[in-house]
Tab-separated table of C-alpha atoms and ligand atoms in Angstrom:
chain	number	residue	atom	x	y	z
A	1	UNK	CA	-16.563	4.657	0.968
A	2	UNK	CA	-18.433	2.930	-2.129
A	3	UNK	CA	-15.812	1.994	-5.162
A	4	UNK	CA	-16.103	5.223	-8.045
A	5	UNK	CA	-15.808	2.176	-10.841
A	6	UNK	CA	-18.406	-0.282	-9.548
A	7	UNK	CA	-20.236	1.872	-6.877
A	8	UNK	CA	-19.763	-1.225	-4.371
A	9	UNK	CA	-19.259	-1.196	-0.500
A	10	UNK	CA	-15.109	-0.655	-0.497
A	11	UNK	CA	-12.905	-2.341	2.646
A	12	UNK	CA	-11.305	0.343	4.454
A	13	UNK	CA	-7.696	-0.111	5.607
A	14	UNK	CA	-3.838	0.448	5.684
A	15	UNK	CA	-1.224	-0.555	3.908
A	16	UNK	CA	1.955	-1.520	6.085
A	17	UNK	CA	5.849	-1.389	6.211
A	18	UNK	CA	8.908	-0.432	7.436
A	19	UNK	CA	10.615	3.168	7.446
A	20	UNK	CA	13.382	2.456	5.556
A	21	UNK	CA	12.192	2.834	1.985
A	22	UNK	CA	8.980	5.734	2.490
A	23	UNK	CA	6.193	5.325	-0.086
A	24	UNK	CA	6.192	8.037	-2.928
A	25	UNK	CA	4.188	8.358	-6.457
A	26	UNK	CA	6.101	8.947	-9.435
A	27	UNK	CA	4.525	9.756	-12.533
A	28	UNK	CA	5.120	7.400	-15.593
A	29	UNK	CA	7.903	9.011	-17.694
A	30	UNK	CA	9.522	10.873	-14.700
A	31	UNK	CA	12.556	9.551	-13.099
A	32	UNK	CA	13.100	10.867	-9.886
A	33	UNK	CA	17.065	11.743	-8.729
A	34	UNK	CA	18.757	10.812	-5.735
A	35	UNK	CA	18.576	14.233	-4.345
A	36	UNK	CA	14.793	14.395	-5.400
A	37	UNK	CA	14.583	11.584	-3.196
A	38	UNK	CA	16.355	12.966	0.009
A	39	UNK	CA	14.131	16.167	-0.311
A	40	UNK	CA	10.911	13.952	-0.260
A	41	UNK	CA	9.920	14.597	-3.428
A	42	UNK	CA	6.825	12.237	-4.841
A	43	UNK	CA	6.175	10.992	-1.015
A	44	UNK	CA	2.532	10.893	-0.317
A	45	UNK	CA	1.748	12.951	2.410
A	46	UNK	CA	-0.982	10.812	3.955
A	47	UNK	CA	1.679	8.541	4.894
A	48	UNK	CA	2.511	8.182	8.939
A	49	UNK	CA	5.428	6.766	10.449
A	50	UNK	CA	5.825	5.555	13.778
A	51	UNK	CA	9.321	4.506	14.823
A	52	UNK	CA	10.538	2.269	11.838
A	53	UNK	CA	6.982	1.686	10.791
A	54	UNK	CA	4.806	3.458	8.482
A	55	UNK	CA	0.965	2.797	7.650
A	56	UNK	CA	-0.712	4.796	4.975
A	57	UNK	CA	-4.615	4.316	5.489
A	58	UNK	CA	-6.405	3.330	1.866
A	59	UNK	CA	-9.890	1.832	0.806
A	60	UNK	CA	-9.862	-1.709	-1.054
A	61	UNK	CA	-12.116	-2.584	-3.592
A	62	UNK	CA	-12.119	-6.634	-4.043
A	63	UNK	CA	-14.308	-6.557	-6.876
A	64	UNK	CA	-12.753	-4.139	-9.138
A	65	UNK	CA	-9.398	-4.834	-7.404
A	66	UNK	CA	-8.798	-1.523	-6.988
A	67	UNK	CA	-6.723	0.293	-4.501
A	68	UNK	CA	-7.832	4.141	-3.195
A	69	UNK	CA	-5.736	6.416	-0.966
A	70	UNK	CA	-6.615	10.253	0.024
A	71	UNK	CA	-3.089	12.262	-0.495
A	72	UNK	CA	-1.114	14.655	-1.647
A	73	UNK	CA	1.930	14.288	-3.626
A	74	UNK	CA	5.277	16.351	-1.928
A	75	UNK	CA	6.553	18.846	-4.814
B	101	ZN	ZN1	-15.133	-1.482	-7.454
C-alpha cells in the first residue's frame, strides 16, 4: 500500500496488545459512557483477539509518520 500523503512504499503490519482494554475510536468532542463501552461502542471492527491478545493489522508510513488501518467503527 503506497502512503495517500507522500505516495511512498508504506510498511505493512500490526499493532499489538493485550485483551483487557480493546481498541476503539472516539471522535473528538464525544465522550463515550460506561455502558457505551460494555456494548462495544467505538471498537474498530478490524480488530482480532486471540486469547488475551489482540492484533489489529495497519500500514506504517515512516516518512510521513503516519499510521493507516482498514475498519469500521461499532455504532
Ligand atoms: Zn507518507
Amino acid at each position: 500500500m503506497n502512503c495517500p500523503y507522500c505516495g511512498k512504499e508504506m510498511t505493512p503490519g500490526e499493532i499489538l496488545g493485550d485483551a483487557r482494554s480493546s481498541v476503539r475510536f472516539q471522535p473528538e468532542g464525544v465522550k463515550y459512557t460506561f455502558g457505551d463501552t460494555l456494548c462495544g461502542i467505538g471498537k474498530l471492527t478490524a480488530l482480532r483477539t486471540k486469547c488475551v491478545t489482540f492484533h489489529l493489522p495497519a500500514n506504517f508510513c515512516s516518512h510521513c509518520r503516519k499510521l493507516i488501518i482498514d475498519t469500521e467503527v461499532a455504532r
